[in-house]
CSV table of C-alpha atoms (C1' of nucleotides) in Angstrom, one decimal:
chain,number,residue,atom,x,y,z
W,1,MET,CA,12.1,-5.4,-12.4
W,2,THR,CA,9.6,-3.0,-13.6
W,3,SER,CA,8.4,-1.2,-10.4
W,4,GLY,CA,4.7,-0.6,-10.0
W,5,PRO,CA,1.8,-0.8,-11.9
W,6,GLU,CA,1.7,0.0,-15.3
W,7,LEU,CA,-1.7,2.0,-15.7
W,8,PRO,CA,-3.9,2.5,-18.8
W,9,HIS,CA,-3.7,5.2,-21.3
W,10,PRO,CA,-5.4,6.1,-23.9
W,11,ALA,CA,-4.2,6.1,-27.4
W,12,ARG,CA,-3.2,9.9,-29.7
W,13,ASP,CA,-6.3,10.1,-31.1
W,14,GLU,CA,-8.5,8.4,-28.4
W,15,ILE,CA,-8.1,11.6,-26.6
W,16,ALA,CA,-11.7,13.3,-26.1
W,17,LEU,CA,-12.0,16.9,-26.2
W,18,THR,CA,-14.9,17.3,-23.4
W,19,GLN,CA,-13.3,14.5,-21.8
W,20,VAL,CA,-10.2,17.0,-21.3
W,21,LEU,CA,-11.5,19.9,-20.5
W,22,PHE,CA,-13.4,17.9,-18.2
W,23,ALA,CA,-10.0,17.0,-16.4
W,24,LEU,CA,-9.6,20.8,-16.8
W,25,SER,CA,-12.2,22.3,-15.3
W,26,ASP,CA,-11.3,21.3,-11.0
W,27,PRO,CA,-9.0,23.8,-9.7
W,28,ASP,CA,-7.0,21.3,-8.2
W,29,ARG,CA,-5.9,19.3,-11.3
W,30,LEU,CA,-5.2,22.5,-13.3
W,31,ALA,CA,-2.6,23.2,-10.6
W,32,ILE,CA,-1.0,19.9,-11.1
W,33,VAL,CA,-1.4,20.9,-15.0
W,34,ARG,CA,0.3,23.9,-14.5
W,35,GLN,CA,3.6,22.6,-12.4
W,36,LEU,CA,4.2,19.9,-14.9
W,37,ALA,CA,4.3,22.7,-17.7
W,38,GLY,CA,7.8,23.5,-16.2
W,39,GLY,CA,8.7,20.0,-17.2
W,40,PRO,CA,8.3,16.0,-15.7
W,41,LEU,CA,7.9,15.5,-11.9
W,42,GLU,CA,7.7,12.4,-9.7
W,43,MET,CA,4.0,12.2,-8.4
W,44,LYS,CA,5.5,12.6,-5.0
W,45,ALA,CA,7.0,16.5,-5.8
W,46,CYS,CA,3.9,17.4,-7.6
W,47,THR,CA,1.5,18.7,-4.9
W,48,PRO,CA,-2.3,20.1,-5.7
W,49,GLY,CA,-3.5,23.5,-4.9
W,50,GLU,CA,-3.2,24.6,-1.1
W,51,THR,CA,-5.3,22.6,1.0
W,52,ALA,CA,-4.4,19.2,2.2
W,53,ARG,CA,-5.5,15.7,0.5
W,54,ALA,CA,-5.3,12.3,1.7
W,55,LYS,CA,-2.9,10.3,-0.5
W,56,SER,CA,-5.8,8.4,-2.3
W,57,THR,CA,-7.8,11.9,-2.8
W,58,ARG,CA,-4.4,13.0,-4.8
W,59,SER,CA,-3.9,9.3,-6.3
W,60,HIS,CA,-7.7,10.2,-7.8
W,61,LEU,CA,-7.0,13.5,-9.3
W,62,PHE,CA,-4.2,12.1,-11.1
W,63,LYS,CA,-5.8,8.8,-13.2
W,64,VAL,CA,-8.8,11.7,-14.1
W,65,LEU,CA,-5.4,13.4,-15.7
W,66,ARG,CA,-4.3,10.1,-16.7
W,67,GLU,CA,-8.0,8.8,-18.5
W,68,ALA,CA,-8.3,12.7,-20.3
W,69,GLY,CA,-4.8,11.6,-21.6
W,70,VAL,CA,-3.8,15.0,-20.2
W,71,LEU,CA,-0.7,13.6,-18.6
W,72,ARG,CA,1.4,10.0,-18.4
W,73,SER,CA,2.3,8.2,-15.6
W,74,VAL,CA,5.0,6.0,-15.9
W,75,PRO,CA,6.3,3.9,-12.7
W,76,GLN,CA,10.2,4.7,-11.9
W,77,GLY,CA,11.8,3.6,-8.4
W,78,ARG,CA,9.0,3.2,-5.9
W,79,GLY,CA,7.2,6.0,-7.8
W,80,ARG,CA,6.2,7.4,-10.5
W,81,LEU,CA,7.0,9.8,-13.0
W,82,LEU,CA,4.3,12.2,-14.9
W,83,THR,CA,5.2,14.0,-17.8
W,84,LEU,CA,2.3,16.3,-19.5
W,85,ARG,CA,1.0,14.8,-23.1
W,86,ARG,CA,2.1,17.6,-24.4
W,87,ALA,CA,2.4,16.2,-28.4
W,88,ASP,CA,-0.4,14.5,-28.7
W,89,LEU,CA,-2.8,16.9,-26.9
W,90,GLU,CA,-1.6,19.1,-29.3
W,91,ALA,CA,-1.8,17.5,-32.3
W,92,ARG,CA,-5.4,16.6,-31.3
W,93,PHE,CA,-6.4,20.2,-30.1
W,94,PRO,CA,-3.6,23.0,-31.5
W,95,GLY,CA,-3.5,25.5,-29.0
W,96,LEU,CA,-5.6,24.7,-26.3
W,97,LEU,CA,-3.0,23.2,-23.4
W,98,GLN,CA,-1.0,26.6,-24.7
W,99,ALA,CA,-4.0,28.6,-23.8
W,100,VAL,CA,-4.8,27.1,-20.9
W,101,LEU,CA,-1.4,27.4,-19.0
W,102,ASP,CA,-0.7,31.1,-20.0
W,103,GLY,CA,-4.6,32.4,-19.4
W,104,ALA,CA,-5.9,34.1,-16.4
W,105,ASP,CA,-7.5,32.4,-13.5
F,1,MET,CA,-41.2,47.2,-23.4
F,2,THR,CA,-38.5,45.1,-22.0
F,3,SER,CA,-39.1,41.3,-22.9
F,4,GLY,CA,-38.3,38.4,-20.8
F,5,PRO,CA,-36.2,38.5,-17.9
F,6,GLU,CA,-32.8,39.9,-17.4
F,7,LEU,CA,-30.2,37.3,-16.2
F,8,PRO,CA,-26.7,38.2,-14.5
F,9,HIS,CA,-23.8,38.0,-16.4
F,10,PRO,CA,-20.4,37.9,-14.9
F,11,ALA,CA,-18.5,41.0,-15.3
F,12,ARG,CA,-15.1,40.2,-18.2
F,13,ASP,CA,-12.6,39.7,-15.5
F,14,GLU,CA,-14.7,37.7,-13.0
F,15,ILE,CA,-14.6,35.2,-15.8
F,16,ALA,CA,-13.0,32.0,-14.1
F,17,LEU,CA,-11.0,29.5,-16.3
F,18,THR,CA,-12.4,26.4,-13.9
F,19,GLN,CA,-15.9,27.6,-15.1
F,20,VAL,CA,-15.5,27.4,-18.5
F,21,LEU,CA,-14.0,24.5,-18.7
F,22,PHE,CA,-16.0,23.5,-17.1
F,23,ALA,CA,-19.3,24.8,-18.9
F,24,LEU,CA,-17.5,23.5,-22.1
F,25,SER,CA,-16.9,20.2,-20.5
F,26,ASP,CA,-20.4,19.0,-21.9
F,27,PRO,CA,-21.6,17.3,-24.9
F,28,ASP,CA,-24.5,19.3,-25.0
F,29,ARG,CA,-23.0,22.5,-23.9
F,30,LEU,CA,-20.4,22.3,-26.8
F,31,ALA,CA,-22.1,21.9,-29.2
F,32,ILE,CA,-24.3,24.9,-28.6
F,33,VAL,CA,-21.3,27.2,-28.0
F,34,ARG,CA,-20.3,25.4,-31.6
F,35,GLN,CA,-23.2,26.2,-33.4
F,36,LEU,CA,-23.0,30.0,-31.6
F,37,ALA,CA,-19.6,30.3,-33.5
F,38,GLY,CA,-21.1,30.5,-36.6
F,39,GLY,CA,-22.7,34.1,-35.5
F,40,PRO,CA,-25.4,35.0,-32.8
F,41,LEU,CA,-29.0,32.6,-32.5
F,42,GLU,CA,-32.4,32.8,-31.7
F,43,MET,CA,-32.1,30.6,-27.9
F,44,LYS,CA,-34.9,28.3,-30.2
F,45,ALA,CA,-33.2,27.8,-33.3
F,46,CYS,CA,-30.1,27.1,-30.9
F,47,THR,CA,-30.5,22.9,-30.3
F,48,PRO,CA,-28.2,20.7,-28.0
F,49,GLY,CA,-27.1,17.3,-29.4
F,50,GLU,CA,-28.8,14.6,-30.6
F,51,THR,CA,-30.9,13.5,-28.0
F,52,ALA,CA,-33.7,15.5,-27.2
F,53,ARG,CA,-34.3,17.8,-23.9
F,54,ALA,CA,-36.5,18.5,-21.7
F,55,LYS,CA,-36.9,22.8,-21.9
F,56,SER,CA,-36.1,23.1,-18.4
F,57,THR,CA,-33.2,21.1,-19.2
F,58,ARG,CA,-32.3,23.5,-22.5
F,59,SER,CA,-32.5,26.3,-20.3
F,60,HIS,CA,-30.4,24.7,-17.7
F,61,LEU,CA,-27.5,24.5,-20.5
F,62,PHE,CA,-27.7,28.1,-21.5
F,63,LYS,CA,-27.6,28.8,-17.6
F,64,VAL,CA,-24.8,27.1,-17.2
F,65,LEU,CA,-23.0,29.1,-20.3
F,66,ARG,CA,-24.5,32.2,-19.0
F,67,GLU,CA,-23.1,31.8,-15.5
F,68,ALA,CA,-19.7,31.1,-16.8
F,69,GLY,CA,-19.4,34.1,-18.9
F,70,VAL,CA,-19.0,31.3,-22.0
F,71,LEU,CA,-22.4,33.3,-23.7
F,72,ARG,CA,-24.4,36.6,-23.8
F,73,SER,CA,-28.6,35.9,-23.5
F,74,VAL,CA,-30.3,38.8,-23.7
F,75,PRO,CA,-34.0,39.2,-24.2
F,76,GLN,CA,-35.0,39.4,-28.0
F,77,GLY,CA,-39.2,39.8,-28.6
F,78,ARG,CA,-40.7,36.6,-26.8
F,79,GLY,CA,-37.7,34.7,-26.6
F,80,ARG,CA,-34.0,35.2,-26.7
F,81,LEU,CA,-30.3,36.6,-28.4
F,82,LEU,CA,-27.9,34.3,-27.7
F,83,THR,CA,-24.1,35.4,-28.5
F,84,LEU,CA,-20.8,34.1,-27.8
F,85,ARG,CA,-18.4,36.1,-26.0
F,86,ARG,CA,-15.9,35.8,-28.0
F,87,ALA,CA,-13.8,39.5,-27.0
F,88,ASP,CA,-14.5,38.9,-23.7
F,89,LEU,CA,-12.9,35.7,-23.8
F,90,GLU,CA,-10.1,36.3,-25.8
F,91,ALA,CA,-9.2,39.0,-23.4
F,92,ARG,CA,-8.6,36.8,-20.1
F,93,PHE,CA,-8.2,33.5,-22.0
F,94,PRO,CA,-5.9,34.1,-25.5
F,95,GLY,CA,-7.0,31.3,-28.1
F,96,LEU,CA,-8.7,28.9,-25.4
F,97,LEU,CA,-12.4,30.0,-27.7
F,98,GLN,CA,-10.7,29.2,-30.7
F,99,ALA,CA,-8.5,26.2,-29.8
F,100,VAL,CA,-11.7,24.6,-28.3
F,101,LEU,CA,-14.0,25.2,-31.6
F,102,ASP,CA,-11.2,24.0,-34.1
F,103,GLY,CA,-9.8,21.3,-31.7
F,104,ALA,CA,-10.9,17.7,-32.5
F,105,ASP,CA,-13.8,15.9,-30.8
L,1,DG,C1',13.4,-10.9,5.7
L,2,DG,C1',11.3,-7.0,7.0
L,3,DG,C1',10.9,-1.6,7.7
L,4,DA,C1',9.5,2.1,5.2
L,5,DG,C1',8.5,4.4,1.6
L,6,DG,C1',5.3,6.0,-2.2
L,7,DG,C1',0.7,4.4,-5.2
L,8,DT,C1',-3.3,1.6,-6.6
L,9,DT,C1',-7.9,-0.1,-5.0
L,10,DC,C1',-11.8,-0.7,-3.0
L,11,DG,C1',-15.8,0.3,-0.4
L,12,DA,C1',-19.1,4.0,1.8
L,13,DA,C1',-20.3,8.7,2.7
L,14,DA,C1',-21.2,13.4,1.3
L,15,DA,C1',-22.0,16.7,-2.5
L,16,DT,C1',-22.6,18.0,-6.7
L,17,DC,C1',-24.8,17.6,-11.3
L,18,DA,C1',-28.1,16.3,-14.9
L,19,DT,C1',-32.9,15.7,-16.1
L,20,DC,C1',-38.0,16.1,-16.3
L,21,DG,C1',-42.2,18.0,-14.9
L,22,DA,C1',-45.9,21.5,-12.9
L,23,DA,C1',-45.7,26.0,-12.4
L,24,DC,C1',-45.4,31.0,-13.4
L,25,DA,C1',-44.3,34.9,-16.8
L,26,DA,C1',-43.4,38.3,-21.2
L,27,DT,C1',-44.2,38.9,-25.4
L,28,DC,C1',-46.8,38.6,-29.8
L,29,DC,C1',-50.8,38.4,-32.3
L,30,DC,C1',-55.4,37.7,-33.6
J,1,DG,C1',-59.0,39.9,-24.0
J,2,DG,C1',-57.3,35.2,-24.9
J,3,DG,C1',-54.5,31.7,-26.8
J,4,DA,C1',-50.0,30.0,-28.8
J,5,DT,C1',-45.4,30.6,-28.0
J,6,DT,C1',-40.6,31.2,-25.8
J,7,DG,C1',-38.6,30.6,-21.7
J,8,DT,C1',-37.5,30.6,-16.2
J,9,DT,C1',-37.8,29.0,-11.9
J,10,DC,C1',-38.7,25.3,-8.3
J,11,DG,C1',-38.5,20.5,-6.1
J,12,DA,C1',-37.8,16.1,-6.9
J,13,DT,C1',-35.2,11.9,-8.5
J,14,DG,C1',-31.0,9.8,-10.0
J,15,DA,C1',-26.7,9.6,-11.4
J,16,DT,C1',-22.0,11.5,-11.2
J,17,DT,C1',-18.0,13.3,-8.9
J,18,DT,C1',-15.1,14.2,-4.5
J,19,DT,C1',-13.4,12.5,-0.8
J,20,DC,C1',-11.5,9.8,2.4
J,21,DG,C1',-10.0,5.7,4.7
J,22,DA,C1',-8.5,1.6,5.6
J,23,DA,C1',-6.1,-2.4,2.6
J,24,DC,C1',-3.1,-3.7,-0.3
J,25,DC,C1',1.3,-4.0,-3.6
J,26,DC,C1',5.6,-3.1,-5.0
J,27,DT,C1',10.3,-1.0,-4.6
J,28,DC,C1',14.1,0.7,-1.8
J,29,DC,C1',17.7,0.0,1.8
J,30,DC,C1',19.4,-1.7,6.6
DNA sequence: GGGAGGGTTCGAAAATCATCGAACAATCCC
DNA sequence: GGGATTGTTCGATGATTTTCGAACCCTCCC
């Protein structure tokens, strides 16, 4: 019934600033976050930067973002649905996400 | 006349977001930035986190912040004066620095 | 049942980063 | 001049990160 594995997410107040900043400090991961800014996306449809990556590498990129509390990753069908944790991030670090999304490269 | 070495700083438009985020993603470096939020500080007076660090390690922490364009480090007497590059950061990534300074840990 | 599609986990190899001590440079001040 | 103060740079070592392939798990669908 439940599809893929339920993976752990930090609670709102467990989200740590340095960990979030680190997660966002990689070009591929930042590209992912910017794609998600437009709304939830299926993981298969969410492609990191230019260069192709092995699927295990992709999985790792999402893992870092998930464990930092930047996004939520829930099973959906045979895949996963990714959502930016906007409200949680905004509550804890007001303006941060917006600044990162709007800022230059 | 000029004191210690003149060290390179990126120009405003060379400041890269991922590099800035990475520089800020370390607790010691973040602590430095927060201290500098109160105004310029002599390097000797600027102490990273709790744990003591060798002076070469301290120097390295400041170097990462300087090369990322987060702070300016100019010779002053036998030491150095550190200044947050607020205007440059604000121009390039509006709201980012403030969010990082104000946000939770 | 048995593919095929989508992802995670594991283990290993490569690259990057942090940390330190030692050596060196520039400044101040006696 | 000479010593103390303040920092940088270099080289080495250890710790994290990144990346990948291989093995495995679930789900959809025929």
